[in-house]
Short mmCIF file of C-alpha atoms and ligand atoms in Angstrom, two decimals:
data_model
loop_
_atom_site.label_atom_id
_atom_site.label_comp_id
_atom_site.label_asym_id
_atom_site.label_seq_id
_atom_site.Cartn_x
_atom_site.Cartn_y
_atom_site.Cartn_z
CA MET A 19 72.56 94.83 82.84
CA GLY A 20 76.01 94.49 81.64
CA ALA A 21 78.76 96.75 83.00
CA THR A 22 77.84 99.53 85.73
CA CYS A 23 80.12 101.98 87.43
CA VAL A 24 79.45 103.49 90.81
CA VAL A 25 81.94 106.65 90.90
CA GLY A 26 82.02 109.41 93.39
CA LEU A 27 81.33 112.88 91.92
CA GLN A 28 83.16 115.15 94.64
CA TRP A 29 86.27 114.60 96.54
CA GLY A 30 85.64 110.92 98.02
CA ASP A 31 83.68 109.64 100.70
CA GLU A 32 80.56 110.34 99.04
CA ALA A 33 79.16 106.74 100.37
CA LYS A 34 80.01 104.72 97.36
CA GLY A 35 80.57 101.65 99.77
CA LYS A 36 76.92 101.86 100.74
CA ILE A 37 75.64 102.18 97.14
CA VAL A 38 77.77 99.30 95.76
CA ASP A 39 76.51 97.12 98.84
CA CYS A 40 73.07 98.10 98.08
CA LEU A 41 73.41 97.19 94.33
CA ALA A 42 75.80 94.07 94.82
CA ASP A 43 73.26 91.51 94.58
CA ARG A 44 72.04 92.44 91.01
CA PHE A 45 75.71 91.63 90.05
CA ASP A 46 77.87 88.72 89.78
CA VAL A 47 81.06 90.55 89.90
CA VAL A 48 82.52 93.60 91.77
CA VAL A 49 85.71 95.14 90.53
CA ARG A 50 88.19 97.65 92.38
CA TYR A 51 90.15 99.37 89.50
CA ASN A 52 92.06 102.20 91.17
CA GLY A 53 93.84 103.48 94.33
CA GLY A 54 94.55 101.13 97.11
CA ALA A 55 94.13 101.15 100.73
CA ASN A 56 93.82 105.02 100.95
CA ALA A 57 90.01 104.50 100.30
CA GLY A 58 88.01 103.69 103.17
CA HIS A 59 84.38 102.48 102.08
CA THR A 60 81.84 101.74 104.95
CA VAL A 61 78.90 99.48 105.04
CA VAL A 62 76.31 99.12 107.74
CA TRP A 63 73.94 96.06 108.35
CA GLY A 64 72.00 96.94 111.18
CA ASP A 65 74.18 97.01 114.27
CA ARG A 66 77.25 95.60 112.17
CA THR A 67 79.64 98.19 110.35
CA PHE A 68 82.29 97.09 107.98
CA LYS A 69 85.13 99.52 106.85
CA LEU A 70 86.96 98.19 103.57
CA SER A 71 90.05 99.89 102.51
CA LEU A 72 91.73 97.81 99.85
CA LEU A 73 89.28 94.76 99.29
CA PRO A 74 86.07 95.53 97.10
CA THR A 75 82.78 95.92 98.88
CA GLY A 76 81.41 92.74 96.94
CA VAL A 77 83.52 90.63 99.32
CA LEU A 78 80.69 90.91 102.02
CA LYS A 79 78.59 88.86 99.66
CA PRO A 80 80.82 85.39 99.25
CA HIS A 81 78.63 84.47 96.39
CA LEU A 82 79.98 87.01 94.29
CA LYS A 83 83.29 87.34 92.63
CA SER A 84 85.40 90.28 93.91
CA VAL A 85 88.18 91.40 91.80
CA ILE A 86 91.22 93.45 92.70
CA ALA A 87 92.06 94.72 89.17
CA ASN A 88 95.55 95.77 87.55
CA GLY A 89 94.88 99.42 88.12
CA VAL A 90 94.94 99.14 92.13
CA VAL A 91 98.20 99.08 94.25
CA VAL A 92 98.50 96.57 96.69
CA TYR A 93 99.94 96.60 100.17
CA PRO A 94 99.89 92.74 101.05
CA PRO A 95 99.86 93.24 104.83
CA LYS A 96 96.83 95.60 104.38
CA PHE A 97 95.43 92.77 102.04
CA LEU A 98 95.84 90.14 104.59
CA GLN A 99 94.87 91.91 107.79
CA GLU A 100 91.42 92.90 105.90
CA ILE A 101 90.84 89.34 104.69
CA GLN A 102 91.38 88.15 108.31
CA GLN A 103 89.02 90.99 109.73
CA ILE A 104 86.26 89.80 107.27
CA ARG A 105 86.66 86.31 108.08
CA ASP A 106 86.64 87.16 111.91
CA ALA A 107 83.37 88.74 111.11
CA GLY A 108 81.96 85.38 110.22
CA ILE A 109 81.83 86.14 106.36
CA ALA A 110 83.94 83.62 104.18
CA ILE A 111 86.47 84.46 101.80
CA GLY A 112 87.82 81.97 99.33
CA PRO A 113 88.48 81.46 95.65
CA ASN A 114 85.78 84.20 94.75
CA LEU A 115 88.24 86.91 95.48
CA LEU A 116 90.70 87.67 92.53
CA VAL A 117 93.74 89.57 92.63
CA SER A 118 95.53 90.64 89.28
CA ASP A 119 98.97 89.63 88.76
CA HIS A 120 99.58 92.88 87.11
CA ALA A 121 98.48 95.00 90.12
CA HIS A 122 101.56 96.67 91.57
CA VAL A 123 102.75 96.15 95.26
CA ILE A 124 103.50 98.69 97.75
CA PHE A 125 106.71 98.42 99.94
CA PRO A 126 107.28 100.17 103.28
CA TYR A 127 109.85 102.50 101.58
CA HIS A 128 106.90 103.90 99.32
CA MET A 129 105.32 105.13 102.68
CA GLU A 130 108.73 106.65 103.84
CA GLU A 131 109.19 108.14 100.69
CA GLU A 132 105.65 109.76 100.98
CA ARG A 133 106.49 110.67 104.63
CA LEU A 134 109.72 112.55 103.86
CA SER A 135 108.20 114.40 100.71
CA GLU A 136 105.10 115.30 102.70
CA GLN A 137 107.05 116.58 105.58
CA GLY A 138 109.89 118.05 103.35
CA ASP A 139 107.53 120.04 100.93
CA THR A 140 106.38 123.60 101.75
CA SER A 141 102.85 122.79 100.30
CA PRO A 142 102.38 119.19 101.18
CA ILE A 143 99.21 117.27 99.46
CA GLY A 144 97.70 116.12 102.80
CA THR A 145 97.88 112.31 101.35
CA THR A 146 96.76 109.36 103.47
CA GLY A 147 100.22 107.94 103.98
CA ARG A 148 99.48 104.72 102.44
CA GLY A 149 102.30 104.95 100.01
CA ILE A 150 99.87 105.22 96.96
CA GLY A 151 101.91 108.28 95.17
CA PRO A 152 105.34 106.62 95.42
CA CYS A 153 104.04 103.36 94.18
CA TYR A 154 102.03 104.74 91.00
CA GLN A 155 105.38 106.66 90.36
CA ASP A 156 107.42 103.25 90.43
CA LYS A 157 104.83 101.76 88.21
CA VAL A 158 105.13 104.64 85.48
CA GLY A 159 108.96 104.60 85.81
CA ARG A 160 109.21 101.03 85.63
CA VAL A 161 112.89 100.70 86.68
CA CYS A 162 111.67 100.03 90.63
CA ALA A 163 108.42 98.51 90.04
CA VAL A 164 107.03 95.18 91.50
CA ARG A 165 103.92 93.68 90.39
CA VAL A 166 101.95 91.14 92.25
CA GLY A 167 102.92 88.32 89.91
CA ASP A 168 106.67 89.08 90.87
CA LEU A 169 105.88 88.00 94.69
CA LEU A 170 105.21 84.37 93.24
CA LYS A 171 108.83 84.02 91.93
CA PRO A 172 111.19 84.05 94.89
CA GLU A 173 114.24 84.27 93.12
CA LYS A 174 113.08 87.00 90.54
CA LEU A 175 111.88 89.01 93.55
CA ALA A 176 114.88 88.85 95.81
CA GLU A 177 117.26 90.09 92.65
CA ARG A 178 114.77 92.66 91.99
CA LEU A 179 115.05 94.12 95.57
CA ARG A 180 118.53 93.83 95.57
CA TYR A 181 118.67 96.40 92.76
CA ILE A 182 115.69 98.35 94.22
CA VAL A 183 116.36 98.93 97.68
CA PRO A 184 119.90 100.30 97.67
CA ARG A 185 118.48 102.80 95.37
CA LYS A 186 115.72 103.80 97.29
CA ASN A 187 117.84 103.99 100.51
CA ARG A 188 119.87 106.65 98.62
CA ILE A 189 116.73 108.52 97.49
CA LEU A 190 115.45 108.42 101.09
CA ALA A 191 118.57 109.60 102.59
CA ALA A 192 118.33 112.59 99.85
CA LEU A 193 114.71 113.44 100.75
CA HIS A 194 115.46 113.94 104.44
CA HIS A 195 115.36 117.89 105.18
CA GLY A 196 117.54 117.82 108.37
CA ASN A 197 114.30 118.16 110.97
CA GLY A 198 112.59 115.24 112.36
CA GLU A 199 112.77 111.62 112.35
CA PRO A 200 115.77 110.52 110.16
CA ALA A 201 115.04 108.58 106.99
CA LYS A 202 114.47 104.87 107.35
CA GLN A 203 116.86 102.52 105.41
CA PHE A 204 115.89 99.07 104.26
CA ASP A 205 117.57 95.73 104.00
CA ALA A 206 116.75 94.05 100.58
CA ASP A 207 117.21 90.71 101.95
CA LEU A 208 114.94 91.22 105.02
CA LEU A 209 112.01 92.66 102.54
CA ALA A 210 112.45 89.79 99.98
CA HIS A 211 112.05 87.25 102.82
CA GLU A 212 108.95 89.16 103.93
CA TYR A 213 107.66 89.45 100.50
CA ILE A 214 108.03 85.94 99.53
CA ALA A 215 106.10 85.15 102.46
CA PHE A 216 103.57 87.33 101.45
CA GLY A 217 103.31 86.12 98.01
CA GLU A 218 102.85 82.56 99.34
CA GLN A 219 99.66 83.80 101.11
CA LEU A 220 98.50 85.61 98.19
CA ARG A 221 99.13 82.90 95.69
CA PRO A 222 95.65 81.32 95.83
CA PHE A 223 94.13 84.67 94.78
CA VAL A 224 96.39 85.67 91.96
CA THR A 225 95.23 85.48 88.47
CA ASP A 226 94.97 87.27 85.27
CA THR A 227 91.82 89.47 85.96
CA VAL A 228 91.80 90.71 82.32
CA HIS A 229 91.19 87.35 80.96
CA PHE A 230 88.88 86.61 83.75
CA LEU A 231 86.77 89.79 83.10
CA HIS A 232 86.72 89.21 79.27
CA GLN A 233 85.50 85.83 80.08
CA SER A 234 82.74 87.14 82.30
CA LEU A 235 81.39 89.68 79.72
CA SER A 236 81.38 87.28 76.97
CA GLY A 237 79.56 84.83 79.35
CA GLY A 238 76.69 87.57 79.93
CA LYS A 239 77.92 88.10 83.53
CA ASN A 240 76.91 91.59 85.13
CA ILE A 241 79.79 93.50 86.33
CA LEU A 242 79.85 96.40 89.08
CA PHE A 243 82.71 98.45 89.10
CA GLU A 244 83.52 100.39 92.41
CA ALA A 245 85.63 103.43 92.12
CA ALA A 246 87.73 104.48 95.03
CA GLN A 247 88.10 108.12 95.69
CA GLY A 248 86.06 110.89 93.90
CA SER A 249 86.16 112.36 90.25
CA LEU A 250 87.55 115.88 91.43
CA LEU A 251 90.69 113.58 93.05
CA ASP A 252 91.30 112.28 89.52
CA VAL A 253 95.20 112.48 88.56
CA ASP A 254 94.35 113.96 85.25
CA HIS A 255 90.97 115.80 85.63
CA GLY A 256 90.83 116.96 89.47
CA THR A 257 91.78 119.75 91.25
CA TYR A 258 95.61 118.97 90.59
CA PRO A 259 97.93 118.89 92.29
CA TYR A 260 95.58 118.00 95.22
CA VAL A 261 94.55 114.98 93.78
CA THR A 262 95.35 111.27 94.16
CA SER A 263 97.81 109.42 91.79
CA SER A 264 95.20 107.32 89.58
CA ASN A 265 92.21 107.92 87.58
CA SER A 266 89.18 107.84 89.83
CA SER A 267 86.78 108.69 87.27
CA PRO A 268 85.36 105.94 84.90
CA ALA A 269 88.00 106.67 82.73
CA GLY A 270 90.21 104.57 84.96
CA ILE A 271 88.41 101.47 84.20
CA TRP A 272 89.87 100.99 80.79
CA THR A 273 93.43 101.00 81.65
CA GLY A 274 92.85 99.83 85.47
CA SER A 275 90.66 96.79 84.55
CA GLY A 276 91.26 95.93 80.75
CA MET A 277 87.45 96.16 80.18
CA PRO A 278 86.79 98.18 76.98
CA ALA A 279 85.08 101.52 77.28
CA ARG A 280 82.26 100.66 75.08
CA ARG A 281 81.19 97.98 77.41
CA LEU A 282 80.24 100.50 80.13
CA ASP A 283 76.43 100.33 80.07
CA ARG A 284 75.50 102.52 83.28
CA VAL A 285 77.33 105.08 85.27
CA ILE A 286 75.84 105.94 88.71
CA GLY A 287 77.28 109.25 89.97
CA VAL A 288 77.26 109.53 94.00
CA ILE A 289 77.16 112.82 95.81
CA LYS A 290 76.80 114.02 99.38
CA ALA A 291 73.81 116.35 99.84
CA TYR A 292 76.77 118.76 100.63
CA THR A 293 80.55 118.69 100.16
CA THR A 294 83.39 117.35 101.96
CA ARG A 295 87.09 117.09 101.38
CA VAL A 296 90.09 115.56 103.23
CA GLY A 297 93.41 116.66 102.70
CA ARG A 298 94.59 120.27 101.20
CA GLY A 299 93.32 121.68 98.01
CA PRO A 300 90.68 124.39 96.72
CA PHE A 301 87.39 123.92 98.28
CA PRO A 302 85.35 127.13 96.95
CA THR A 303 82.18 126.27 99.06
CA GLU A 304 84.03 125.30 102.37
CA LEU A 305 82.24 126.53 105.65
CA ASP A 306 85.12 127.45 107.71
CA ASP A 307 82.78 129.27 110.20
CA GLY A 308 84.13 128.16 113.52
CA PRO A 309 83.36 125.66 116.48
CA GLU A 310 79.61 127.03 116.79
CA GLY A 311 79.03 127.13 113.04
CA ILE A 312 77.29 125.21 110.50
CA GLY A 313 80.22 123.65 109.04
CA GLU A 314 81.23 122.11 112.39
CA ARG A 315 77.34 121.08 112.86
CA ILE A 316 77.42 119.32 109.75
CA ARG A 317 80.84 117.71 110.48
CA GLN A 318 79.22 116.30 113.91
CA ILE A 319 75.90 115.12 112.59
CA GLY A 320 77.49 113.43 109.40
CA ARG A 321 80.19 112.05 111.61
CA GLU A 322 82.52 113.45 108.81
CA PHE A 323 85.95 111.91 110.01
CA GLY A 324 88.03 110.29 107.63
CA THR A 325 87.48 106.35 107.39
CA VAL A 326 91.18 105.79 107.09
CA THR A 327 93.21 108.36 108.81
CA GLY A 328 90.51 109.78 111.12
CA ARG A 329 91.28 113.30 110.22
CA PRO A 330 88.28 115.79 110.53
CA ARG A 331 86.72 116.23 106.90
CA ARG A 332 86.42 119.75 105.37
CA VAL A 333 82.92 120.55 105.14
CA GLY A 334 80.96 122.88 102.83
CA TRP A 335 77.77 123.63 101.18
CA PHE A 336 76.82 121.51 97.68
CA ASP A 337 78.75 122.84 94.87
CA ALA A 338 76.88 122.30 91.75
CA VAL A 339 79.55 124.02 89.69
CA ALA A 340 82.18 121.28 90.65
CA ALA A 341 79.58 118.42 90.68
CA ARG A 342 78.25 119.46 87.03
CA HIS A 343 81.82 119.09 85.93
CA SER A 344 82.51 115.89 87.42
CA ARG A 345 79.15 114.49 86.33
CA THR A 346 80.10 115.39 82.72
CA LEU A 347 83.18 114.05 83.04
CA ALA A 348 82.28 110.59 84.61
CA GLY A 349 79.32 110.61 82.06
CA ALA A 350 76.99 110.00 84.65
CA ASP A 351 73.50 108.66 83.78
CA GLU A 352 71.93 108.91 87.20
CA LEU A 353 72.60 110.43 90.53
CA ALA A 354 72.58 108.76 93.92
CA LEU A 355 72.29 111.68 96.67
CA MET A 356 73.37 110.66 100.08
CA LEU A 357 73.42 111.74 103.61
CA LEU A 358 70.45 114.10 102.85
CA ASP A 359 69.31 113.51 106.61
CA VAL A 360 72.25 115.27 107.78
CA LEU A 361 70.82 118.63 106.51
CA SER A 362 67.80 118.47 108.49
CA GLY A 363 67.15 121.23 110.96
CA GLN A 364 68.93 123.81 108.87
CA LYS A 365 66.94 126.73 108.40
CA GLU A 366 68.61 127.68 105.20
CA LEU A 367 70.38 125.85 102.58
CA LYS A 368 72.90 126.80 100.18
CA ILE A 369 73.82 125.71 96.64
CA ALA A 370 76.69 127.27 94.59
CA THR A 371 75.74 127.74 91.09
CA GLY A 372 78.48 129.76 89.95
CA TYR A 373 81.87 131.05 90.85
CA ARG A 374 83.10 134.69 91.13
CA GLY A 375 86.71 135.12 90.06
CA PRO A 376 89.08 137.86 91.68
CA ASP A 377 88.61 140.03 88.70
CA GLY A 378 84.71 139.88 89.30
CA LYS A 379 84.24 137.62 86.09
CA VAL A 380 81.25 135.05 86.73
CA TRP A 381 82.29 131.22 86.12
CA GLU A 382 79.47 128.82 85.36
CA HIS A 383 81.80 126.06 84.83
CA PHE A 384 84.78 124.84 86.88
CA PRO A 385 87.71 126.72 85.82
CA SER A 386 90.69 124.43 84.98
CA ASP A 387 93.26 126.74 86.63
CA PRO A 388 93.72 125.40 90.08
CA ASP A 389 95.20 128.94 91.22
CA LEU A 390 92.42 130.62 89.97
CA LEU A 391 89.80 128.17 91.50
CA ALA A 392 91.64 128.89 94.86
CA LYS A 393 90.66 132.45 94.46
CA CYS A 394 87.16 131.96 93.63
CA ASP A 395 84.13 132.77 95.70
CA PRO A 396 80.88 130.98 95.37
CA ILE A 397 77.66 132.67 94.17
CA TYR A 398 74.83 130.93 96.05
CA GLU A 399 71.52 130.30 95.73
CA SER A 400 69.23 129.90 98.84
CA LEU A 401 66.88 127.18 99.57
CA PRO A 402 64.53 126.61 102.68
CA GLY A 403 65.55 123.85 105.09
CA TRP A 404 63.45 121.56 106.88
CA ARG A 405 62.83 120.53 110.53
CA ASP A 406 61.72 117.05 110.44
CA ASP A 407 63.67 113.75 110.85
CA ILE A 408 63.83 112.14 107.50
CA THR A 409 65.58 109.13 108.28
CA GLY A 410 62.51 106.96 108.33
CA ALA A 411 61.42 108.30 104.90
CA ARG A 412 61.14 105.37 102.35
CA SER A 413 59.96 106.99 99.35
CA ARG A 414 60.67 110.42 97.99
CA SER A 415 56.89 111.61 98.07
CA GLU A 416 57.43 110.75 102.08
CA LEU A 417 60.41 113.55 102.26
CA PRO A 418 59.06 117.21 103.31
CA THR A 419 58.37 119.59 100.63
CA ALA A 420 61.64 121.50 101.02
CA ALA A 421 63.50 118.38 100.87
CA GLN A 422 62.09 117.23 97.73
CA ASP A 423 62.59 120.62 96.17
CA TYR A 424 66.24 120.51 97.23
CA VAL A 425 66.55 117.03 95.15
CA THR A 426 64.90 118.48 92.50
CA ARG A 427 66.89 121.65 92.17
CA ILE A 428 70.03 119.56 92.33
CA GLU A 429 68.55 117.47 89.29
CA GLN A 430 68.03 120.66 87.49
CA LEU A 431 71.28 122.09 88.32
CA LEU A 432 73.34 118.76 87.04
CA GLY A 433 71.11 117.89 84.37
CA THR A 434 70.65 114.32 85.61
CA PRO A 435 68.09 112.49 87.50
CA VAL A 436 68.36 111.51 90.99
CA LYS A 437 67.52 107.89 91.14
CA THR A 438 68.57 106.80 94.76
CA ILE A 439 68.12 108.99 98.00
CA SER A 440 69.72 107.88 101.18
CA VAL A 441 68.56 109.12 104.64
CA GLY A 442 71.09 107.06 106.84
CA PRO A 443 74.11 104.95 106.87
CA ASP A 444 71.86 101.56 106.99
CA ARG A 445 71.07 99.82 103.77
CA ALA A 446 67.27 100.09 104.72
CA GLN A 447 67.61 103.84 104.47
CA THR A 448 67.77 104.09 100.85
CA MET A 449 65.14 105.00 98.27
CA MET A 450 66.09 103.60 95.04
CA ALA A 451 63.74 104.23 91.97
P1 GDP B 522 82.88 106.28 100.60
O1 GDP B 522 84.49 106.17 100.63
O2 GDP B 522 82.39 106.76 99.50
O3 GDP B 522 82.61 104.66 100.60
O4 GDP B 522 82.15 106.75 101.86
P2 GDP B 522 82.59 106.52 103.30
O5 GDP B 522 82.30 105.32 103.93
O6 GDP B 522 84.04 107.21 103.39
O7 GDP B 522 82.00 107.90 104.27
C1 GDP B 522 80.44 107.83 104.06
C2 GDP B 522 79.91 107.95 105.58
O8 GDP B 522 78.58 108.21 105.63
C3 GDP B 522 79.99 106.47 106.21
O9 GDP B 522 80.27 106.53 107.66
C4 GDP B 522 78.70 105.88 105.76
O10 GDP B 522 78.35 104.89 107.10
C5 GDP B 522 77.72 107.04 105.99
N1 GDP B 522 76.57 107.08 105.29
C6 GDP B 522 76.18 106.47 103.98
N2 GDP B 522 74.90 107.11 103.61
C7 GDP B 522 74.55 107.82 104.69
C8 GDP B 522 73.39 108.58 104.88
O11 GDP B 522 72.72 108.40 103.93
N3 GDP B 522 73.09 109.12 105.77
C9 GDP B 522 74.01 109.47 107.12
N4 GDP B 522 73.93 109.88 108.08
N5 GDP B 522 75.42 108.58 106.77
C10 GDP B 522 75.40 107.72 105.72
P1 IMO B 523 87.16 106.94 99.30
O1 IMO B 523 87.48 105.95 98.44
C1 IMO B 523 88.72 110.90 100.54
C2 IMO B 523 92.63 112.20 99.39
C3 IMO B 523 93.72 112.21 100.51
C4 IMO B 523 94.63 113.48 99.93
C5 IMO B 523 94.68 113.10 98.56
C6 IMO B 523 95.79 112.23 98.28
O2 IMO B 523 87.06 106.60 100.73
O3 IMO B 523 86.15 108.15 98.68
P2 IMO B 523 96.46 109.87 98.43
O4 IMO B 523 96.74 109.19 99.78
O5 IMO B 523 95.80 109.03 97.87
O6 IMO B 523 97.75 110.23 97.62
O7 IMO B 523 96.16 111.22 98.93
O8 IMO B 523 93.48 112.41 98.08
N1 IMO B 523 92.09 110.78 99.41
C7 IMO B 523 90.66 110.82 99.63
N2 IMO B 523 89.84 111.49 100.15
N3 IMO B 523 88.26 109.67 100.27
C8 IMO B 523 89.32 109.02 99.69
O9 IMO B 523 88.91 107.65 99.27
C9 IMO B 523 90.55 109.22 99.44
N4 IMO B 523 91.73 108.72 99.10
C10 IMO B 523 92.58 109.86 98.97
O10 IMO B 523 92.97 112.85 101.77
O11 IMO B 523 93.78 114.56 99.91
MG1 MG B 524 85.67 106.86 102.29
#
């Protein structure tokens, strides 16, 4: 089987966590390669629900190796808290969890930097507030960066923070715009004390994960890469600047884990049967139709509220133009179509098959100009809905004809087979070809 990637093809929350959980037993290693605790991946086993932000979904299966690779940004308190949460649920976490010594570390000043820039900016991005963007900025900027390996060297860490923290304090004070809560200031020695202690707690997990992954590959192990976010939030190829700060498409695997591109054998693109987005940015098929509208109905039935921040997710029709773009970007070989059950009871379903720009021009491919995208109107194709509850369906042929036709139409529009269909949060509610 080699290496497989599960990647979201929309703006995140496509139910990647569920698919990774369904597939995990076929693999030896599960790897997170991008993002950090901005992700929220949900796994449901009967009456038990797990929500993972930073840890790979593989940790729920203690016999698997789970890797937080170098491309991830790690907030140590969150890491320790999630481990405790999983242990409290009766699941053992031990030497099978590995954290890259090259992963970058999030400090509280990163979150403060994010808070101040989001508040001060006239067009904030609507981030999750987890310090992700500022930490990646420091990674690329190098002078203020701290990696997980540095946490294990107390003297070096204390010295680094004595250089970084006064610099950060000046930046934070300058970012403050006069309104609201004053900019927080930090104490280098206190932070060093705290993070040296975190380092000691992280020490048993920290290793050279690049070497580990290369050894696993040459030893014939099967590796599953679990993307965070969705390809439309990718910092290079998404709807910039309303994106996250990492490469969430499979392109992030090469840099974010050290596995060579040519070793990836299979890409599973995960899509919702409709579209959601949290935070700001263009969303052509958004259903902004009020408290009695279809958008609100889908939000309630699909429980579309952010796993991390609890914010209501913006909801809209399935956008085949956007999904075709990200499917191509991700090189998806097959699709997993999720939350199909949420659309039951709709008389009519719509799919955007093109956009009309402000000058009347018809776009069949995703415009690269974000300002233009924000002004595009979707061109819809209408399909009949179905009334029946489909949450008990266990094969594609058990679905009502209209639901089967909806799936087939998505396959046609994206030129990619749907090999998995999900009709409920539980792993049993999954049809896998
Ligand atoms: P992720 O970030 O891509 O892992 O997705 P999230 O966990 O943030 O959001 C997906 C939500 O949909 C979670 O609450 C899941 O439990 C839920 N879910 C997954 N698959 C289905 C499905 O087929 N039907 C329904 N109704 N809910 C689902
Ligand atoms: P999962 O893995 C949905 C969004 C935020 C914001 C933008 C930038 O659960 O699919 P950031 O905090 O990353 O700088 O925020 O990206 N965002 C997500 N939206 N699912 C996610 O992760 C997301 N991670 C970040 O809402 O618009
Ligand atoms: Mg999520």
